[in-house]
mmCIF file of C-alpha atoms in Angstrom:
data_model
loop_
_atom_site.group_PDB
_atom_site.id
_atom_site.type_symbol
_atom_site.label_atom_id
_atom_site.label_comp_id
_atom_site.label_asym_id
_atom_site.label_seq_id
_atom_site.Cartn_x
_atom_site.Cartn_y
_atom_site.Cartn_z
ATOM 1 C CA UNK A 1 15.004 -0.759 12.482
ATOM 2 C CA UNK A 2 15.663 -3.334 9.604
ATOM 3 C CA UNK A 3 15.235 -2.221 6.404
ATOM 4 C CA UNK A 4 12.053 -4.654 5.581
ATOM 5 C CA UNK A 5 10.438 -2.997 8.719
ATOM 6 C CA UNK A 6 11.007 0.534 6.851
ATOM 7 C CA UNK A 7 9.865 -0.320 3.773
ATOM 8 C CA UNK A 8 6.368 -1.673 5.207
ATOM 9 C CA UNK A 9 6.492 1.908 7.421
ATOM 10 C CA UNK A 10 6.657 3.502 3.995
ATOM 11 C CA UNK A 11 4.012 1.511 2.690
ATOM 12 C CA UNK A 12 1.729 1.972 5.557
ATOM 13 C CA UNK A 13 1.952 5.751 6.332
ATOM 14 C CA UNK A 14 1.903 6.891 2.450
ATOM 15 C CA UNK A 15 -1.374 4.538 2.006
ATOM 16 C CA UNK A 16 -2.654 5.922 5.330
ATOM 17 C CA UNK A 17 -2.178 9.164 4.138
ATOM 18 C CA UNK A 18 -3.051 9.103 0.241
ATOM 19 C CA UNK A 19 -5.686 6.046 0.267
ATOM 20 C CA UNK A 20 -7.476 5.623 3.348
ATOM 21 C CA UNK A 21 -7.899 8.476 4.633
ATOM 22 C CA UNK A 22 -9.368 10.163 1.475
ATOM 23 C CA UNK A 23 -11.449 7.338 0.977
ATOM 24 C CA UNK A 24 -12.875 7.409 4.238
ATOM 25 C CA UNK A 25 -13.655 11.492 4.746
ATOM 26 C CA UNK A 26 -13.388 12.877 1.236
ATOM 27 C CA UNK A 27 -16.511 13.514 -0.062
ATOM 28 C CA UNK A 28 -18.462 11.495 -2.515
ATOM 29 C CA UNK A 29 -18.321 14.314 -4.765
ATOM 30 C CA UNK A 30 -14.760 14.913 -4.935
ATOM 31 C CA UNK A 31 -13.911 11.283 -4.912
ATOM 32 C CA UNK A 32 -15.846 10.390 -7.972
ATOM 33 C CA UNK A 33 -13.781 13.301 -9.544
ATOM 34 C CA UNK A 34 -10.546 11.886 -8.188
ATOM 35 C CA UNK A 35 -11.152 8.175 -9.402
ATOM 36 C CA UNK A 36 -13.197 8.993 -11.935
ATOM 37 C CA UNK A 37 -15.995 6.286 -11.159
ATOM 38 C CA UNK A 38 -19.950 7.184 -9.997
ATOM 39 C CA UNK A 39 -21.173 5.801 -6.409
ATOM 40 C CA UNK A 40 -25.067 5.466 -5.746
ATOM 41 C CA UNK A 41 -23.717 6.300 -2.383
ATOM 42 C CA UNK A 42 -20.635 7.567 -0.368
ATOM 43 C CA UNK A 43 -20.882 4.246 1.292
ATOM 44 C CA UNK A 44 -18.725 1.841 -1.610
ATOM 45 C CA UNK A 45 -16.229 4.649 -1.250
ATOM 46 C CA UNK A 46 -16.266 4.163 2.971
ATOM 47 C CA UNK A 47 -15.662 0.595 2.436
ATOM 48 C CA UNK A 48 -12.603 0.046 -0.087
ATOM 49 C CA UNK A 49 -11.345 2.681 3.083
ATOM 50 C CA UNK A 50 -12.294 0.369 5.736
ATOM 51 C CA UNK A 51 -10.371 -2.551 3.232
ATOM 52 C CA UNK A 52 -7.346 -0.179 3.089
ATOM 53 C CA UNK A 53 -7.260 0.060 7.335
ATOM 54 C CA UNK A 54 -7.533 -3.667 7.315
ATOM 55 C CA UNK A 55 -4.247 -4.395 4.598
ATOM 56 C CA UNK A 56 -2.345 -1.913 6.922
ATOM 57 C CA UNK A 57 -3.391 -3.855 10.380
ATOM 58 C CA UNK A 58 -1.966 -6.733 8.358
ATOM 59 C CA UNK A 59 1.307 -4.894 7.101
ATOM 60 C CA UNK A 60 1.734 -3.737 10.707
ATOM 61 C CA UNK A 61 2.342 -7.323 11.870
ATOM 62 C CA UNK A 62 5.318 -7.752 9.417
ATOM 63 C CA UNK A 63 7.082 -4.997 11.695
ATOM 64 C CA UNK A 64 7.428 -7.009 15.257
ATOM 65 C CA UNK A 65 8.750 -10.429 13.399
ATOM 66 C CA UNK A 66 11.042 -8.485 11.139
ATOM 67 C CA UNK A 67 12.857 -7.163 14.526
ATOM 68 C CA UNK A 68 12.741 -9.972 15.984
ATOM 69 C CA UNK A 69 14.661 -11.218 13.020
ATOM 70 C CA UNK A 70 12.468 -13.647 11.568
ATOM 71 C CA UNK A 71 11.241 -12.583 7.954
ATOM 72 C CA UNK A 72 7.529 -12.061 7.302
ATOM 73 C CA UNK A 73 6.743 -14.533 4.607
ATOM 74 C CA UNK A 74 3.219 -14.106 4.780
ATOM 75 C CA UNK A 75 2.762 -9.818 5.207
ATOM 76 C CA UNK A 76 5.045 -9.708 2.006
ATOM 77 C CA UNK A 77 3.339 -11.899 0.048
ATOM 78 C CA UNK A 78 0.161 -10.273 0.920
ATOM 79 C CA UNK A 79 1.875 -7.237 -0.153
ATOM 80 C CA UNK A 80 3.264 -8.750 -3.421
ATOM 81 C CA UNK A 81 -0.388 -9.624 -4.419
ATOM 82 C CA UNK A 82 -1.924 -6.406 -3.074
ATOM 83 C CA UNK A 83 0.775 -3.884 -4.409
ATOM 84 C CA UNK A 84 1.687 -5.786 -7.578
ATOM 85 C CA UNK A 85 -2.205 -6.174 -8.194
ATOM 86 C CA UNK A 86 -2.892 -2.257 -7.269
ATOM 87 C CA UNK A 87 -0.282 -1.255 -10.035
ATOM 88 C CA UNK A 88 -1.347 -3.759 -12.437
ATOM 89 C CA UNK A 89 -4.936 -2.388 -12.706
ATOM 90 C CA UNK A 90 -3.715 1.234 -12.586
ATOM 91 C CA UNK A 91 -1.501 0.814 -15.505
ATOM 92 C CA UNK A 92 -3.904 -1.706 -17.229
ATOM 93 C CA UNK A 93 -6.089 1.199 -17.080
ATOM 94 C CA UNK A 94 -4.226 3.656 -18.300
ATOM 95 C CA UNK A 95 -1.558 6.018 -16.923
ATOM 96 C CA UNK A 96 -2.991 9.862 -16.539
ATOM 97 C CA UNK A 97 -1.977 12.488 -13.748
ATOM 98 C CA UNK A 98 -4.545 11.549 -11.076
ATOM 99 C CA UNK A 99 -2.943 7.302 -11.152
ATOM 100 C CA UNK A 100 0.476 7.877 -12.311
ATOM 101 C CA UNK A 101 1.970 8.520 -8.370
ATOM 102 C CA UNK A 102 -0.204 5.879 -7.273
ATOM 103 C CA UNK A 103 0.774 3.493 -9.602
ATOM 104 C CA UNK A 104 4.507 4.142 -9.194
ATOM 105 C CA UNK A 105 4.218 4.143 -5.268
ATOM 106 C CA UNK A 106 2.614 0.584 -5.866
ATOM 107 C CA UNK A 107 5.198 -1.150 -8.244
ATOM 108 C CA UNK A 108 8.440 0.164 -6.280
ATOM 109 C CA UNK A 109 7.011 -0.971 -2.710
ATOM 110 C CA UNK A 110 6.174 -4.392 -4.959
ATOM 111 C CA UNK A 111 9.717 -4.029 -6.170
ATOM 112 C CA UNK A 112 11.291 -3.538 -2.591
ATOM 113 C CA UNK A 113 9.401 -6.176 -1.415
ATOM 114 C CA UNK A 114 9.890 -9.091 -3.928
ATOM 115 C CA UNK A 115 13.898 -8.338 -3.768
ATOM 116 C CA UNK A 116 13.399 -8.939 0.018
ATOM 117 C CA UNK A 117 12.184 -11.939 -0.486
ATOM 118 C CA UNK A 118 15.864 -12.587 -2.573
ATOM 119 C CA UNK A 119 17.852 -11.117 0.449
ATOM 120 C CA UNK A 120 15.446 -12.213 3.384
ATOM 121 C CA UNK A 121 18.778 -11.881 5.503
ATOM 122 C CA UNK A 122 19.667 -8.769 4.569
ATOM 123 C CA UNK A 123 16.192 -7.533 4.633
ATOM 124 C CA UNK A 124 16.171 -8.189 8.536
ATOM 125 C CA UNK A 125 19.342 -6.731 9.367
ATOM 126 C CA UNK A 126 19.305 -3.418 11.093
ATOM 127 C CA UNK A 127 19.104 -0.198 8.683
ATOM 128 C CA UNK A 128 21.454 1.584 10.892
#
């Protein structure tokens, strides 16, 4: 697997896992608790999920070109935009225990992927 291919892997199981997921069966209780905004309805929640499933449908297709060797321009600049933007409001927000993971998770996967975009070779040669 080349090393781009693992770093979108990261990026879509831990935002599977931590983002979509919650925001899809978490209550609307609990989830105005963890993000610390008020819904009229467990429904805006649903859909920033629904959002979240649709970035990683789009991150998935970076996989199959970066093993075929051809580096996916267009699923890391999506990425650049979307993980670079994520961080930006977290932090523009303020740092506190519930955003801080988030936040970081954000900025190195925006990290990894701008320095791919340096090393496009290298970023589609195998990991091991």
């Amino acid at each position: 697997m080349s090393w781009i291919s693992l770093l979108l892997l990261v990026k879509i199981v831990v935002t599977l896992v931590l983002v979509a997921i919650p925001f899809l069966f978490v209550s609307k209780e609990k989830l105005e608790i963890i993000v610390n905004i008020k819904a009229n309805s467990p429904q805006f929640f649903r859909l920033y999920g629904v959002a979240i499933i649709a970035l990683l449908v789009g991150y998935s297709f970076g996989i199959p070109l970066a093993e075929s060797g051809v580096f996916p321009w267009g699923v890391v600049s999506m990425g650049v935009v979307s993980n670079g933007g994520a961080a930006f409001i977290l932090v523009s927000a303020g740092l506190n225990s519930k955003n801080r993971v988030l936040a970081l998770f954000f900025l190195f996967i925006t990290l990894g992927l701008v320095l791919s975009t340096l090393f496009s070779q290298f970023a589609v040669q195998k990991a091991w």
